[in-house]
Coordinates of C-alpha atoms and ligand atoms in Angstrom, one line a residue:
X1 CA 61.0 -58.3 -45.0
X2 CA 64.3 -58.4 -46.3
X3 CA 67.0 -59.5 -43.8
X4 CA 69.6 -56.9 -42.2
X5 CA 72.9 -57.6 -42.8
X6 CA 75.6 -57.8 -39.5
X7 CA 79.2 -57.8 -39.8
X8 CA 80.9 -59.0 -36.4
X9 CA 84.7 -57.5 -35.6
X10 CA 85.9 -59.7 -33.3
X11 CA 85.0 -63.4 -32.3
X12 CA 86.1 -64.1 -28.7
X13 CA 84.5 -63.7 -25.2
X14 CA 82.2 -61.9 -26.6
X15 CA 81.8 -61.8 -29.6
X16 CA 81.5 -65.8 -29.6
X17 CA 77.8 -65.5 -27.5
X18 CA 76.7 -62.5 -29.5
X19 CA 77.1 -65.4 -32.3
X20 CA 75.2 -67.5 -30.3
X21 CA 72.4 -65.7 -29.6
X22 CA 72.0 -64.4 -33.2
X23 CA 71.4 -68.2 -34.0
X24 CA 69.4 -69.4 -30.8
X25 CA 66.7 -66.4 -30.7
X26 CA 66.8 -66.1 -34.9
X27 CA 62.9 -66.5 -34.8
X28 CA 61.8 -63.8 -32.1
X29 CA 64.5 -61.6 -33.2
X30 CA 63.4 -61.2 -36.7
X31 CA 59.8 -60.6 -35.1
X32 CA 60.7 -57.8 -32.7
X33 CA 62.9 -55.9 -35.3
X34 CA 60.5 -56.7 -38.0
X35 CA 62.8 -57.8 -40.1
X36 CA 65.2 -60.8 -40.0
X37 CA 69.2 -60.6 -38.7
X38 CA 71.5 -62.0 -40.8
X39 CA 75.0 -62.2 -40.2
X40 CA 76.9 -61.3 -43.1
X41 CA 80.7 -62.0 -41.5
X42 CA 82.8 -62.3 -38.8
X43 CA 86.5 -60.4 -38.7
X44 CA 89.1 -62.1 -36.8
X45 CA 92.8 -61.6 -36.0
X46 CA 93.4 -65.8 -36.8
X47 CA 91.6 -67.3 -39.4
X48 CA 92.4 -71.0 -39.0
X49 CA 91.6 -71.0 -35.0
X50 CA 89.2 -73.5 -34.4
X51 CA 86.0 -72.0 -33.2
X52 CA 82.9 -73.8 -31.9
X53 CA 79.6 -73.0 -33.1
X54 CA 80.8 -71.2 -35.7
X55 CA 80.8 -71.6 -39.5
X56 CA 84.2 -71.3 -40.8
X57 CA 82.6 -69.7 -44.3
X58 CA 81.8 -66.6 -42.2
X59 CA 85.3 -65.6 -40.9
X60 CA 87.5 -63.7 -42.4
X61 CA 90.8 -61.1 -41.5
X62 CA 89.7 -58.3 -44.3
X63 CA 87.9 -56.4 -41.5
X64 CA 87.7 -53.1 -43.6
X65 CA 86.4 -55.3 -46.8
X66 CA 83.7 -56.9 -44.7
X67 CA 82.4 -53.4 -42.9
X68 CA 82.4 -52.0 -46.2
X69 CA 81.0 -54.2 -48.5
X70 CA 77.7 -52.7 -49.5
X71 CA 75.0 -55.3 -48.4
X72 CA 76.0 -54.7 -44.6
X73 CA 73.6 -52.8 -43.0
X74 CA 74.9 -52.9 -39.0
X75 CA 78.3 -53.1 -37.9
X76 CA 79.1 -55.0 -34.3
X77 CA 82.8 -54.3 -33.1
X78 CA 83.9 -56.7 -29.9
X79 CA 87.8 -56.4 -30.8
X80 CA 88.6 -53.9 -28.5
X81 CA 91.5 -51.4 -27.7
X82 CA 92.3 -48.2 -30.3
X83 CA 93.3 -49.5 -33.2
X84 CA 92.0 -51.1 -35.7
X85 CA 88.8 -50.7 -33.9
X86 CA 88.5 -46.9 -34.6
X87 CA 89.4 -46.8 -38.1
X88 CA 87.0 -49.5 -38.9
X89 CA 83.8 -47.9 -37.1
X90 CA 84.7 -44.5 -38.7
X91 CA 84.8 -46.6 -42.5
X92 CA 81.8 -48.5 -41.3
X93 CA 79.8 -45.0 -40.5
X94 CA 81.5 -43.2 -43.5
X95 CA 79.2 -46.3 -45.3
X96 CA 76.2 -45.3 -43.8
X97 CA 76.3 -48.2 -41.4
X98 CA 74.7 -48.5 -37.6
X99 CA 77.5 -49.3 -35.3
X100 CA 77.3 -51.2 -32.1
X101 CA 80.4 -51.4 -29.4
X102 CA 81.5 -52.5 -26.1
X103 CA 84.7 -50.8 -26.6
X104 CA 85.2 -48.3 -23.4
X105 CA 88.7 -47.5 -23.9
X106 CA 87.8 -46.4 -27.3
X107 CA 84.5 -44.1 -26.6
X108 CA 86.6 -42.9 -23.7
X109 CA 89.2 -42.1 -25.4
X110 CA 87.9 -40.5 -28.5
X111 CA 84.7 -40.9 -28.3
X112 CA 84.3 -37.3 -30.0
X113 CA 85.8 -38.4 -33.3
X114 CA 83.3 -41.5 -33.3
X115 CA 79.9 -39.3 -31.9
X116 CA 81.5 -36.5 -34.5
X117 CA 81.1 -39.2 -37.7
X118 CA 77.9 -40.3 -36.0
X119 CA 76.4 -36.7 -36.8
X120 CA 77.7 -36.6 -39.8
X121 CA 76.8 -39.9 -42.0
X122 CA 73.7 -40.0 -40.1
X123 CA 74.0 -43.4 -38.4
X124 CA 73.5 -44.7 -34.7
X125 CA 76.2 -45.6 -32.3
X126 CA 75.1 -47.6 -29.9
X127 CA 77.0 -48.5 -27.1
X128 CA 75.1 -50.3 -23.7
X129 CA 77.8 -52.8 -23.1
X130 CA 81.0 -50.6 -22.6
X131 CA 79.8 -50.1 -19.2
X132 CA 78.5 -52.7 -16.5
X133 CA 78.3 -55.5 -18.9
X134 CA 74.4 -56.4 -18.8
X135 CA 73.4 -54.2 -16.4
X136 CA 71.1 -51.7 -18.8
X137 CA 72.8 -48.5 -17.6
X138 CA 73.6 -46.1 -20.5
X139 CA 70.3 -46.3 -22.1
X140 CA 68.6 -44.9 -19.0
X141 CA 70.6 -42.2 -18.3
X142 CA 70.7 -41.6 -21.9
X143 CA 67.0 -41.7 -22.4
X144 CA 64.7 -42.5 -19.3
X145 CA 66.3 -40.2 -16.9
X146 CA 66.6 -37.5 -19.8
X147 CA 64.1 -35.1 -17.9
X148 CA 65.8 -35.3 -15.0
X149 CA 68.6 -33.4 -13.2
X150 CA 71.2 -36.1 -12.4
X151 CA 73.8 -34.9 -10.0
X152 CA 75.7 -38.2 -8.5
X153 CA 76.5 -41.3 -10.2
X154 CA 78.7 -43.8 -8.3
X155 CA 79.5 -47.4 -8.1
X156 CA 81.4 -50.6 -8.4
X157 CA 82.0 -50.7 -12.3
X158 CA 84.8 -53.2 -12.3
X159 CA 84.3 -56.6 -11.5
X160 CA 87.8 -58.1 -10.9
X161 CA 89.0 -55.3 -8.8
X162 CA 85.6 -55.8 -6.5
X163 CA 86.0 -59.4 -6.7
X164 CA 90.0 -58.6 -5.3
X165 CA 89.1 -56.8 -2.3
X166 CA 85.8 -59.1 -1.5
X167 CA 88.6 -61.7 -0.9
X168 CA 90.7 -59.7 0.8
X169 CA 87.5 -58.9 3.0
X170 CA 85.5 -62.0 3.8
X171 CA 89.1 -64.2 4.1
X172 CA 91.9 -62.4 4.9
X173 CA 93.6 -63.1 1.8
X174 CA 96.4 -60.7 0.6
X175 CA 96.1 -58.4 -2.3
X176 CA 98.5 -61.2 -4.5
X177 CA 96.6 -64.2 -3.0
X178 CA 93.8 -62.5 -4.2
X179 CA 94.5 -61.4 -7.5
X180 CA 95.5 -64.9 -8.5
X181 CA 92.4 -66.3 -7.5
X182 CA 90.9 -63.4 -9.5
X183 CA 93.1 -64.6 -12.5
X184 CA 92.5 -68.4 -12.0
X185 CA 88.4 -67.6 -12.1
X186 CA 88.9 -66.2 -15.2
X187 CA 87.8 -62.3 -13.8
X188 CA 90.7 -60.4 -14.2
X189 CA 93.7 -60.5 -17.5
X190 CA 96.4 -62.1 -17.9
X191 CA 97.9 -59.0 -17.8
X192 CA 95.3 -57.2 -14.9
X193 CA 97.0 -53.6 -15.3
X194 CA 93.7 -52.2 -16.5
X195 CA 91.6 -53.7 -13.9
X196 CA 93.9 -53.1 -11.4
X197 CA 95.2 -50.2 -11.7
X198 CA 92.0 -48.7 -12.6
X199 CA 92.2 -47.5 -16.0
X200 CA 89.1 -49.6 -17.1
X201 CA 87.0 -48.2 -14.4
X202 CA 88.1 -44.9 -15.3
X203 CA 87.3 -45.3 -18.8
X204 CA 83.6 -46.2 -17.6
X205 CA 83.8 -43.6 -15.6
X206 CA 83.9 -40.8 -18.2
X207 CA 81.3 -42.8 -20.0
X208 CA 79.1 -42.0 -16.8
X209 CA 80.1 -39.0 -16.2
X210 CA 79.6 -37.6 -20.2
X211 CA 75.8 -38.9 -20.4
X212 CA 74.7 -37.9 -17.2
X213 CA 75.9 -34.5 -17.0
X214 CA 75.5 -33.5 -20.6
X215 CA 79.4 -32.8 -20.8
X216 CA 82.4 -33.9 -22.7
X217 CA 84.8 -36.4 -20.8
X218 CA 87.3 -38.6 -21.5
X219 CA 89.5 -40.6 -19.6
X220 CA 92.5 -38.9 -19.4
X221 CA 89.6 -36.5 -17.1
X222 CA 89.5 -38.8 -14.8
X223 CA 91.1 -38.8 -11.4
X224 CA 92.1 -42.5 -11.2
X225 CA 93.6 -44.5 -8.3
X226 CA 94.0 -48.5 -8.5
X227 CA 93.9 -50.9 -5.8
X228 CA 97.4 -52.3 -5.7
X229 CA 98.4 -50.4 -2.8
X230 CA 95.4 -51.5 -0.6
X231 CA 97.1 -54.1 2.3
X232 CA 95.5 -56.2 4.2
X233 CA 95.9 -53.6 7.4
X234 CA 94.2 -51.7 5.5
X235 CA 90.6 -53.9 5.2
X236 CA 91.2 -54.3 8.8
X237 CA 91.0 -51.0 9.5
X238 CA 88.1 -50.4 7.4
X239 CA 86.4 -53.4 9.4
X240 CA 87.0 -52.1 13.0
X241 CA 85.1 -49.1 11.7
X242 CA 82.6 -50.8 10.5
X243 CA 83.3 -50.2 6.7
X244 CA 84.4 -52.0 3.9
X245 CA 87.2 -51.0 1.5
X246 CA 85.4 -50.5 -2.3
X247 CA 86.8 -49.7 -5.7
X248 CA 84.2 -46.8 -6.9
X249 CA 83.6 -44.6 -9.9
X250 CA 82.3 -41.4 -8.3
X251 CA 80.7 -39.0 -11.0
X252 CA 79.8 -35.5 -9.3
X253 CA 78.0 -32.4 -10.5
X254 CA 80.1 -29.7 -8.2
X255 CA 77.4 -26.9 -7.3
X256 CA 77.8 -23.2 -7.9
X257 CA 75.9 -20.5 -5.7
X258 CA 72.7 -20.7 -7.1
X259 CA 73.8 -21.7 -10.6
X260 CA 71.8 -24.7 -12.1
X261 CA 74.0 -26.2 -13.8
X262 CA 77.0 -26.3 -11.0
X263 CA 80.4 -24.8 -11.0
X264 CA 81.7 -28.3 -13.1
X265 CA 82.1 -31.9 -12.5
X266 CA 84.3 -33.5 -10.5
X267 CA 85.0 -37.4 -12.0
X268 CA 87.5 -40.0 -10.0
X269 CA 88.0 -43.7 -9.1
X270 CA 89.7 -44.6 -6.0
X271 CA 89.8 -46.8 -3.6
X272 CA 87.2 -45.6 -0.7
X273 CA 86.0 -47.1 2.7
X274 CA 82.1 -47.4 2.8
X275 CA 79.7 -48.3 5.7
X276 CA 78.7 -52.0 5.9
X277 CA 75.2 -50.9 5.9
X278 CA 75.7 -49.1 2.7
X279 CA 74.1 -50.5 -0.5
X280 CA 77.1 -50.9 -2.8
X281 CA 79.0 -52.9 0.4
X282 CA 76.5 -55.9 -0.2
X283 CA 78.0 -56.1 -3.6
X284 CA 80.2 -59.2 -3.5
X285 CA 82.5 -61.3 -6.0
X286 CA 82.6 -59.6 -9.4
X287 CA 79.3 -58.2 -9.5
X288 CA 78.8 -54.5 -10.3
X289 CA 76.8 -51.7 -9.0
X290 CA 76.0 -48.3 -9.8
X291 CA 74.3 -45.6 -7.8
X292 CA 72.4 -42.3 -9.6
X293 CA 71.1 -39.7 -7.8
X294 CA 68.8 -37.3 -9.5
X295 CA 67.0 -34.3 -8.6
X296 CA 63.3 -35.7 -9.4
X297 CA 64.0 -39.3 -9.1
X298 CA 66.1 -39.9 -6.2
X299 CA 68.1 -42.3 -5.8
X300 CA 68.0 -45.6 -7.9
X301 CA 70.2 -49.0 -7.9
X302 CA 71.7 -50.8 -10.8
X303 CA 72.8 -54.1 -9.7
X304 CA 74.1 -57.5 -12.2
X305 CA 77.0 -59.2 -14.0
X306 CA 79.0 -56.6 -14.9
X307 CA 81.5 -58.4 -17.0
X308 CA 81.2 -62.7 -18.8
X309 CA 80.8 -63.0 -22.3
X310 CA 76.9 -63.9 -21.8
X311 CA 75.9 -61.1 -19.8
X312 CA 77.7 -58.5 -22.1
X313 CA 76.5 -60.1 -25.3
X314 CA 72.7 -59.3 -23.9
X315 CA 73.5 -55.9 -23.9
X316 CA 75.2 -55.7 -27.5
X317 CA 71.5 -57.5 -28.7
X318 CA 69.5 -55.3 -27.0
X319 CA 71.8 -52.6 -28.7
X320 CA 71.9 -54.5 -32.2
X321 CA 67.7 -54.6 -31.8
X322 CA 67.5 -51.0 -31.5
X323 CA 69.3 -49.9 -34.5
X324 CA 68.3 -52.5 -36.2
X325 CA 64.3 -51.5 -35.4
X326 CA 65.7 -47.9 -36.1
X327 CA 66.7 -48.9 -39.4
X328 CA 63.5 -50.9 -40.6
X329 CA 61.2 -47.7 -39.2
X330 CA 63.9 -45.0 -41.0
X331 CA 64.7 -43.3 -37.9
X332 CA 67.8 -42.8 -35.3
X333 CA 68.3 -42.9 -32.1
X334 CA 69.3 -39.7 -29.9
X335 CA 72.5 -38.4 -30.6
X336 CA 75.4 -37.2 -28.5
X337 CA 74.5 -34.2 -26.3
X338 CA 77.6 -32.2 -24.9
X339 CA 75.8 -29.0 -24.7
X340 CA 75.9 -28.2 -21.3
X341 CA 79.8 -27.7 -21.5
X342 CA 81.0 -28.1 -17.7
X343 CA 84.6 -28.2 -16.8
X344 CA 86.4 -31.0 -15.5
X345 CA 87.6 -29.7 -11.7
X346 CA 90.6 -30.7 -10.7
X347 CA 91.0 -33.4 -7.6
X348 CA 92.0 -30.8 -5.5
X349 CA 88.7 -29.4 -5.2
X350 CA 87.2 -32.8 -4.7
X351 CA 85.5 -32.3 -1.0
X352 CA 84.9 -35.9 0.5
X353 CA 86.3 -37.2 4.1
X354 CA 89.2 -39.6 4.9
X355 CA 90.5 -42.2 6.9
X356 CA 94.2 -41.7 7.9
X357 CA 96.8 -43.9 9.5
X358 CA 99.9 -42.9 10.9
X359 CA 102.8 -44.7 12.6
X360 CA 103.8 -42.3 15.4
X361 CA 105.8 -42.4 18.6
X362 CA 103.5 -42.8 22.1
X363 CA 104.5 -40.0 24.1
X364 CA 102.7 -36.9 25.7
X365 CA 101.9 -33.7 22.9
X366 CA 101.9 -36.2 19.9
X367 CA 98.1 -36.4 19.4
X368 CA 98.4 -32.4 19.7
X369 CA 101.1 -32.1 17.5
X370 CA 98.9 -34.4 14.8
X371 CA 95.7 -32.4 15.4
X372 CA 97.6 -29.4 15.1
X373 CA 98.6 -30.2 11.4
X374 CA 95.0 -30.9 10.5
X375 CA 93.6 -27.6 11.7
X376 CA 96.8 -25.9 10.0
X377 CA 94.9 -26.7 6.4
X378 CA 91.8 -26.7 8.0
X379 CA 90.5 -30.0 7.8
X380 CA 88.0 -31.1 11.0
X381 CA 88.9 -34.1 12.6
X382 CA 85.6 -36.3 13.5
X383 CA 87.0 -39.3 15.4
X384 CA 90.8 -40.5 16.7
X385 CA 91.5 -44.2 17.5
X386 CA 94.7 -45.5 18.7
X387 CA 96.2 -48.9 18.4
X388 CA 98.8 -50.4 20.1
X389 CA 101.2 -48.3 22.3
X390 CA 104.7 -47.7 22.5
X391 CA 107.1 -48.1 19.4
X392 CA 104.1 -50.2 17.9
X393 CA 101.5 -47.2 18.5
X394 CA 99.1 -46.1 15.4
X395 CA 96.8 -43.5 15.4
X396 CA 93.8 -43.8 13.3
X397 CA 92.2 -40.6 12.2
X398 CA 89.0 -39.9 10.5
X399 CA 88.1 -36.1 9.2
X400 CA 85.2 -34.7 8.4
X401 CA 84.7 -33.6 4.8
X402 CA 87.6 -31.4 3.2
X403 CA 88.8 -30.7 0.1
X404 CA 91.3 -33.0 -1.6
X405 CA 94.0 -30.0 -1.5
X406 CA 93.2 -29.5 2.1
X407 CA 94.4 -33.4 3.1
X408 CA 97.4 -33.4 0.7
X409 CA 98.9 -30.6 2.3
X410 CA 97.6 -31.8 5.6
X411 CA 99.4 -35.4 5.0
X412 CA 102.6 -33.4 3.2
X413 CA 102.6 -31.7 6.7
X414 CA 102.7 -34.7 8.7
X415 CA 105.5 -36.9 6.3
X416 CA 108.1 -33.7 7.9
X417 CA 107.2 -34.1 11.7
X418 CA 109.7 -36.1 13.3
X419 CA 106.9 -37.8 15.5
X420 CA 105.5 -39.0 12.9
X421 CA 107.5 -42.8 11.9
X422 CA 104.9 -43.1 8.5
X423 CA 101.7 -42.1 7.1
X424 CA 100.8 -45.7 6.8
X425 CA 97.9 -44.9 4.5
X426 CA 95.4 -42.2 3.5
X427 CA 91.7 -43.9 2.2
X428 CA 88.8 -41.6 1.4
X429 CA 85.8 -42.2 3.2
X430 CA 82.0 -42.2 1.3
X431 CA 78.8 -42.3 3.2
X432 CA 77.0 -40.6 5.8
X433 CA 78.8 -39.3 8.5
Ligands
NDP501 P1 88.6 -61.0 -26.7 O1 90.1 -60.7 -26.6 O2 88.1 -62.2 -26.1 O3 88.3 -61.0 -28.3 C1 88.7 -60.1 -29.2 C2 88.4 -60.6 -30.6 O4 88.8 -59.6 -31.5 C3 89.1 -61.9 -31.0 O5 88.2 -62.7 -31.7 C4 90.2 -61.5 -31.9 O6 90.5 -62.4 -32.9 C5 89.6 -60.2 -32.5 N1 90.6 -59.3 -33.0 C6 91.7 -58.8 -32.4 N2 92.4 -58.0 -33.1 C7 91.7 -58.0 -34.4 C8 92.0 -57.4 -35.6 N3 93.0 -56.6 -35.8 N4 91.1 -57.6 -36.6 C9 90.1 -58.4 -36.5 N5 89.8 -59.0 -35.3 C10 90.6 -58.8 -34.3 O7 87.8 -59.7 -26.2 P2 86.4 -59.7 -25.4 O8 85.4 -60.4 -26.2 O9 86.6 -60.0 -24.0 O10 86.1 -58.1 -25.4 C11 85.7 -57.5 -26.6 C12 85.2 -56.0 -26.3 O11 84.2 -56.1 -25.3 C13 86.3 -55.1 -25.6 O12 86.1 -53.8 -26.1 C14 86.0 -55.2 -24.1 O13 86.4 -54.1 -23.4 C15 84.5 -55.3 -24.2 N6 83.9 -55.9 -23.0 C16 84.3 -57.1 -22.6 C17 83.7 -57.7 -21.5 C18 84.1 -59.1 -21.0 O14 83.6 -59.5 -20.0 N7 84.9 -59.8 -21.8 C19 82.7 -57.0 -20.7 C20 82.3 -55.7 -21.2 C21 82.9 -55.2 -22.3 P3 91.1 -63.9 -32.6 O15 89.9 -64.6 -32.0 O16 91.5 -64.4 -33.9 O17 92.2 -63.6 -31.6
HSE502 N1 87.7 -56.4 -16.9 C1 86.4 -55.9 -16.7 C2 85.9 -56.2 -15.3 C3 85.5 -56.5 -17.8 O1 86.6 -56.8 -14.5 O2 84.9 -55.7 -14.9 C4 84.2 -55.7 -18.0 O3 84.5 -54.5 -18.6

């Protein structure tokens, strides 16, 4: 049968093993698409870099001339960020091209202008490895569990930030230490803001959040926390509770009185203490995780290397083999569905527990005087640990569950008493109670 046609935007960490793999499996490729991939060019920012295993013929920096020219059937962009990526899938599917991405900024972003040109030049967009690297992810919420009533998805969707506070954890390392050691593995940027701070998990996050509840979000949606603030007191904290201190993605579908469909979705990443006996705490190093919950199913695991040029190429070919077997058979795969048109609550409403510390003076009425400011906003306090005594003297609180506004006003409370020194953190608590 007569080859498909691949241009490739972008030639580095990943793009580089997608190359690979289009050369080492050529054979059974061609024989589960039914039809031979052929890769037509490669757009990059630097011609003249020298690039191993790959033929310096196929490169080129006219991006738009190579997703454009008429014998390219599929278009594969690994560049990343906005811009030029955008522009070049919207010419691509103006073509009547097939696009594949791993760009999660961009779907999160804009992802409406992309699915929008999708609909309307009649091509796929297929997009597995934007979140969770290899772990396959979108496809089933996007097609397995498409009978189902999802209403939870959460997990460990970042792999530098987990590997960060696994360090911090299992040596004692601070959140610097750590990070270097992040950044001299290779794991997190040169420039880590988006890992860090969480912006990439966020972006993931409204990923999540759009395909399994049927509902458009982006990533300015988001609620999003990083983990720069998290010290070391912190984790030891979380350890003499018998938690551990994660970075999740936490997609929720808020219920209504007896409405179906829920009263919206609530969609944040934050820092949060877990159990130790909870699934995602046995998730170490840079590994991801993601938890969905759903009404028929229950609850299911998906667990791998959530980031590495290899792992996150296997997802772009098991992406590039469905459109391309789309293609060959004249068909397309599902499109974007939106219809069930939830809004996006606001943190405030977010009901989850929390872990608070405060620095406070050790004399008799201050525990009253603390407890007194939580049932002010009422928020139920389930268990108060101190530590220390005197000047040195922290009390540990943990509440019950409470909505978000509920502990901000709680914790606005406490910052004016005069027996209170500091709020020495506020951490969000998942699991059972
Ligand atoms: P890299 O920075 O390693 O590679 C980017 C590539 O894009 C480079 O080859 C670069 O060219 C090329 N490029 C940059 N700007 C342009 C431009 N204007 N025109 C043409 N080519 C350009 O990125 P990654 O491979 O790490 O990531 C690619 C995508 O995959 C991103 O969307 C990322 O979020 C996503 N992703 C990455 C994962 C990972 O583990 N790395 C995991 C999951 C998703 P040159 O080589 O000349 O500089
Ligand atoms: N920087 C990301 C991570 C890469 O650490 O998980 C995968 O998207």
């Amino acid at each position: 049968m007569k080859p498909l046609k691949i241009a490739l935007l972008g030639c580095g960490v990943v793009g580089t093993e997608v190359v690979r793999l289009l050369h080492e499996q050529a054979a059974d490729l061609a024989a589960r698409v039914g039809a031979p991939l052929e890769l037509a060019g490669i757009a990059v920012r630097r011609k003249d870099k020298r690039r191993e295993g790959i033929a310096p013929e196929l490169l080129t920096t006219d991006a738009t001339g190579l997703v454009t020219r008429p014998d390219v059937d599929i278009v594969v962009e690994v560049i990343g960020g906005i811009e030029p990526a955008r522009s070049l899938l919207l010419d691509a599917m103006k073509s009547g091209k097939s696009v594949v991405t791993a760009n999660k900024a961009l779907l999160a972003e804009d992802g409406a202008t992309l699915f929008g040109a999708a609909r309307e030049h009649g091509t796929d967009i297929y997009y597995e490895a934007s979140v969770a690297g290899a772990i396959p992810l979108l496809r089933p919420l996007r097609e397995s569990l498409v009978g189902d009533h999802v209403h939870r998805v959460m997990g460990i969707v970042n792999g530098t930030t987990n590997y960060i506070l696994d360090k911090m954890d299992s040596s004692g390392a601070g959140f610097s230490e750590a990070l270097e050691e992040a950044q001299a593995l290779g794991y997190a940027e040169a420039d880590p803001t988006a890992d860090v701070e969480g912006f990439d998990a966020a972006a993931k996050a409204a990923i999540l959040a759009q395909l399994a509840f049927h509902t458009r979000v982006t990533a300015a949606d988001v609620h999003r926390e990083g983990i720069a603030d998290v010290t070391s007191a912190d984790i030891a904290s979380a350890r003499a509770m018998g938690c551990v201190v994660k970075l999740l993605a936490i997609c929720d579908r808020v219920p209504s009185e007896g409405g179906r469909n829920g009263r919206g979705v609530s969609v944040r990443v934050h820092p949060v203490m877990i159990p130790r006996t909870h699934p995602l705490a046995s998730v170490r190093e840079a590994y991801n995780a993601v938890f969905v919950e759903a009404q028929s199913a229950g609850s299911l695991m998906f667990y791998g290397a959530g980031a590495g040029g290899a792992p996150t190429a296997s997802a772009v070919l098991g992406d590039l083999v469905a459109v391309a077997r789309n293609r060959v058979n004249g068909t397309r795969g599902p499109a974007e569905s939106t219809y069930a048109d939830l809004p996006v609550l606001p943190m405030a409403d977010t009901i989850t527990r929390y872990h608070v510390s405060l620095d406070v003076a050790d004399r008799p009425g201050v525990l009253a005087r603390v407890a007194d400011a939580f049932a002010e906003h009422d928020v139920s306090i389930q268990a108060v640990r101190q530590e220390g005594y005197g000047q040195e003297a922290q009390l540990v609180i943990v509440t019950h569950r409470a909505p978000d506004g509920a502990l901000s006003a709680t914790v606005a409370n406490l910052r004016d008493q005069e027996i209170v020194r500091e709020v020495a953190s506020v951490m969000r608590v998942e699991g059972d109670e």
